[in-house]
XYZ file of C-alpha atoms in Angstrom:
232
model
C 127.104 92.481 102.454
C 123.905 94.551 102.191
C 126.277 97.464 100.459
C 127.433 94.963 98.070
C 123.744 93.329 96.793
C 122.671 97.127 96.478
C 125.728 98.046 93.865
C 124.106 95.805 91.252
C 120.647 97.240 91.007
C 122.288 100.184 90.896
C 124.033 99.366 87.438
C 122.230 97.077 85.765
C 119.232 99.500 86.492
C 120.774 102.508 85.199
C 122.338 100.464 82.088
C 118.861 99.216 81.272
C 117.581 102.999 81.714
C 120.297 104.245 79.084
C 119.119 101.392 76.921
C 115.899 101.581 76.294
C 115.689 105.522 75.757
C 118.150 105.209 73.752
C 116.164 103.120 71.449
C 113.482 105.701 70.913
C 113.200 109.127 72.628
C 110.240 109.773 71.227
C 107.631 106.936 72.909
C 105.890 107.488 76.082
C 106.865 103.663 77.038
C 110.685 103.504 76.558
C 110.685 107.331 77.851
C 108.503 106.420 81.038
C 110.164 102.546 81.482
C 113.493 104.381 81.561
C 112.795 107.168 84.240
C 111.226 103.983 86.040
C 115.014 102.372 85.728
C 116.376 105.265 86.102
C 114.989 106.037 89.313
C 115.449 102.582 91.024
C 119.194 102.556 90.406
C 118.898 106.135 92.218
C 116.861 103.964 94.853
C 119.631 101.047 95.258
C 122.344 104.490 95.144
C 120.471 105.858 98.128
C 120.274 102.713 100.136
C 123.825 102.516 99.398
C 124.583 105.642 100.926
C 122.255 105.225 103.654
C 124.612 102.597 105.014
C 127.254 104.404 104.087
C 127.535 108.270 104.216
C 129.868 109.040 102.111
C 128.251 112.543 102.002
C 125.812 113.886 104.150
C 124.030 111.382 107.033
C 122.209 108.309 106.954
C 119.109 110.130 108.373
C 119.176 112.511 105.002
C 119.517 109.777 102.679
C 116.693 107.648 104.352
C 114.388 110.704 103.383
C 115.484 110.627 99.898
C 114.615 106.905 99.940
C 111.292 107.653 100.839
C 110.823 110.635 98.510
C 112.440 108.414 95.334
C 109.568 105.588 96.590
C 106.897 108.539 95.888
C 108.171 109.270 92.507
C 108.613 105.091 91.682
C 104.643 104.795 92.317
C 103.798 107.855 90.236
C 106.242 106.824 87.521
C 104.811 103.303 87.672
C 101.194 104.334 87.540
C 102.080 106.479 84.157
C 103.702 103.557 82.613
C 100.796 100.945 83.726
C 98.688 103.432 81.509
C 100.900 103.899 78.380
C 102.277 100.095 78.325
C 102.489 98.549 75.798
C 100.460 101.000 73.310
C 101.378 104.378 74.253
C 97.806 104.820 75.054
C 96.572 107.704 76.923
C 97.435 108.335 80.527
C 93.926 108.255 83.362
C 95.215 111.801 84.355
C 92.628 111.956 86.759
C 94.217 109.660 89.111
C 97.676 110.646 88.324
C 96.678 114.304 89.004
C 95.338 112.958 92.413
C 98.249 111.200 93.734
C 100.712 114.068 92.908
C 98.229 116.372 94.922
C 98.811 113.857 97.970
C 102.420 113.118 97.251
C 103.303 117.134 97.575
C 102.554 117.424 101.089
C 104.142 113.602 102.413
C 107.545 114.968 100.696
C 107.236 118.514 102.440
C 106.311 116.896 105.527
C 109.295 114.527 104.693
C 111.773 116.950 104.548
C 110.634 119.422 107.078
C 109.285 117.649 110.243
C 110.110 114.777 112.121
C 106.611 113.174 111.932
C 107.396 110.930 109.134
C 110.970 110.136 109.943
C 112.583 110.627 113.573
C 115.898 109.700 112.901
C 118.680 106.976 112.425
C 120.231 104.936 115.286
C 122.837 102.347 115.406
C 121.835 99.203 116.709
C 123.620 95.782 117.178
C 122.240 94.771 113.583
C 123.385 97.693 112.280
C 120.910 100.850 111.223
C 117.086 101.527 112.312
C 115.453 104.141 111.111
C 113.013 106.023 113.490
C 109.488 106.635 112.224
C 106.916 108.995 114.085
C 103.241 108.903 113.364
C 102.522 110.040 109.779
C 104.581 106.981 108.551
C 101.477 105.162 109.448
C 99.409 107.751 107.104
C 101.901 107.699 104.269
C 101.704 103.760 103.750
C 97.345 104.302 103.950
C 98.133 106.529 100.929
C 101.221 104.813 99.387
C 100.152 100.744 99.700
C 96.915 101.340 97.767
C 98.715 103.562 95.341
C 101.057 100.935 94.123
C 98.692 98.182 94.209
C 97.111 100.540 91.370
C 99.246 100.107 88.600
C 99.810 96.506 89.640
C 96.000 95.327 89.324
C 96.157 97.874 86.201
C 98.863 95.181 84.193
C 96.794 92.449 85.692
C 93.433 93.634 83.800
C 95.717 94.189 80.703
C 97.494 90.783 80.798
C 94.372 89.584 81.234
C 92.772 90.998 78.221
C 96.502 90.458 75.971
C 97.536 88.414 73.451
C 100.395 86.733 71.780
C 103.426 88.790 71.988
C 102.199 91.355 74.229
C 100.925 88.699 76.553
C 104.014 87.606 76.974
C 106.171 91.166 77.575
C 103.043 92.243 80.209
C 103.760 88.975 82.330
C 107.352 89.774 82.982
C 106.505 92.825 83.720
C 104.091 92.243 85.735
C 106.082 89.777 87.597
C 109.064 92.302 87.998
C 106.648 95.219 89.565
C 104.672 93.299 91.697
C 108.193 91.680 93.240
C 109.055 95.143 93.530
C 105.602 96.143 94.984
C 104.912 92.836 97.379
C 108.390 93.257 98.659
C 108.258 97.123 99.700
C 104.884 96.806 101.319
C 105.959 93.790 103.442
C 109.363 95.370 104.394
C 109.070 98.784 104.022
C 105.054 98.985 105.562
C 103.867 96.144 107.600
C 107.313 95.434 108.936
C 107.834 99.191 110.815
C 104.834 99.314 111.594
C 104.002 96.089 113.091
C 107.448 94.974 114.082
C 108.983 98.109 114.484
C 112.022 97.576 112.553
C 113.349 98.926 109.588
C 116.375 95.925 109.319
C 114.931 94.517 106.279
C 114.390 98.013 103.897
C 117.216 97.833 101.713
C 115.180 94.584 100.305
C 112.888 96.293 98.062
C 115.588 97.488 96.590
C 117.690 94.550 95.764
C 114.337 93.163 94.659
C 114.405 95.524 92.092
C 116.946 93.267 90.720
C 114.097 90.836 89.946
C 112.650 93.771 87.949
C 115.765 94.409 85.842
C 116.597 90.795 85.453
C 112.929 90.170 84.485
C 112.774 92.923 81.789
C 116.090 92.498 80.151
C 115.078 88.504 79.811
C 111.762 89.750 78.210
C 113.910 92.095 75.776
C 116.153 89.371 74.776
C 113.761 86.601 74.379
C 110.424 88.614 73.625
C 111.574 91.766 71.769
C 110.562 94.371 74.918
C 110.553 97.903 73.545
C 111.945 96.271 70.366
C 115.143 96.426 71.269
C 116.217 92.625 71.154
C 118.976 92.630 68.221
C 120.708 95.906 69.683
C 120.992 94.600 73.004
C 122.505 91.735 71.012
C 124.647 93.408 69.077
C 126.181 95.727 72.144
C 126.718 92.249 73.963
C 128.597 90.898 71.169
């Protein structure tokens, strides 16, 4: 069942992705909202093969879950900072959190402090976490909450139009956001189970359903009449 809910973030994430780059390559918005897409349907395509390894093992795929989750925060920040002006990136802070995210994905990849491994349970998976998992979400939680309360001060501060397009946004990442630090954070390590992970990504269906409602109704990256037209 879990398989099947993951299959349509995957799509509709990676349509949406196509879509709004397509409509102009050259803006810092549709070019940053569309690796954002982009890389959640590559989020929902990792769960996917996490439950089932098609290639390579679930253990493997779990870390590229977690390093995809690095590059969704640092992604997100960007676009918090461009949206809905193209205005210019804090690079300060952007420069910071790659400096911190180089050494979680080594570590990632090359110990067995942030992940352990993969076991089969009577639910189904759990994913093992050793000690640094508890550092990563110190770095990560804060991180994600900073774009977040960065489209709060702007919807705050909007008007009109724009108002309107920063809400559903809003609404979309901080579904995304509530939902991974609940499930994906306090969950492990408080609980100490990892059943409920593949929900941040289906909750990125909120995000896609959330942003294509805000094209079609609000103009979104001005794109409105060709999504029309394609669906007709």
């Amino acid at each position: 069942m879990i398989s099947l809910l993951l299959v349509a973030p995957f799509l509709l994430n990676l349509g949406l992705a196509w879509i709004i780059f397509d409509r102009n390559r050259n803006s810092q918005v549709n070019i940053s909202f569309a690796i954002l897409t982009l890389l959640f349907s590559l989020f929902a395509l990792s769960f996917f093969l996490y439950y089932n390894p098609l290639v390579f093992s679930s253990l493997f795929w779990i870390k590229i879950v977690y390093a995809i989750v690095s590059l969704l925060i640092l992604v997100l920040l960007y676009f918090s900072y461009v949206f809905p002006s193209n205005s210019k990136p804090h690079l300060k802070i952007i420069t910071l959190y790659i400096i911190l995210s180089i050494p979680i994905i080594w570590i990632l990849f090359t110990t067995p402090y942030y992940v352990v491994k993969v076991i089969q349970v009577g639910h189904g998976l759990e994913t093992m976490t050793g000690w640094f998992y508890l550092v990563v979400c110190a770095i990560l939680i804060p991180s994600v909450l900073v774009p977040v309360l960065g489209l709060i001060k702007k919807y705050k501060s909007a008007h009109g139009l724009i108002r309107v397009q920063l809400l559903y946004i809003l609404l979309g990442a901080g579904t995304w956001a509530i939902t991974g630090i609940v499930f994906d954070g306090i969950f492990p390590i408080f609980f100490k189970t990892s059943q409920y992970f593949a929900l941040s990504s289906i909750s990125s269906l909120a995000f896609v359903s959330l942003s294509a409602y805000a094209i079609l109704k609000h103009r979104l990256f001005d794109i409105h009449f060709m999504i029309l037209k394609t669906m007709v």
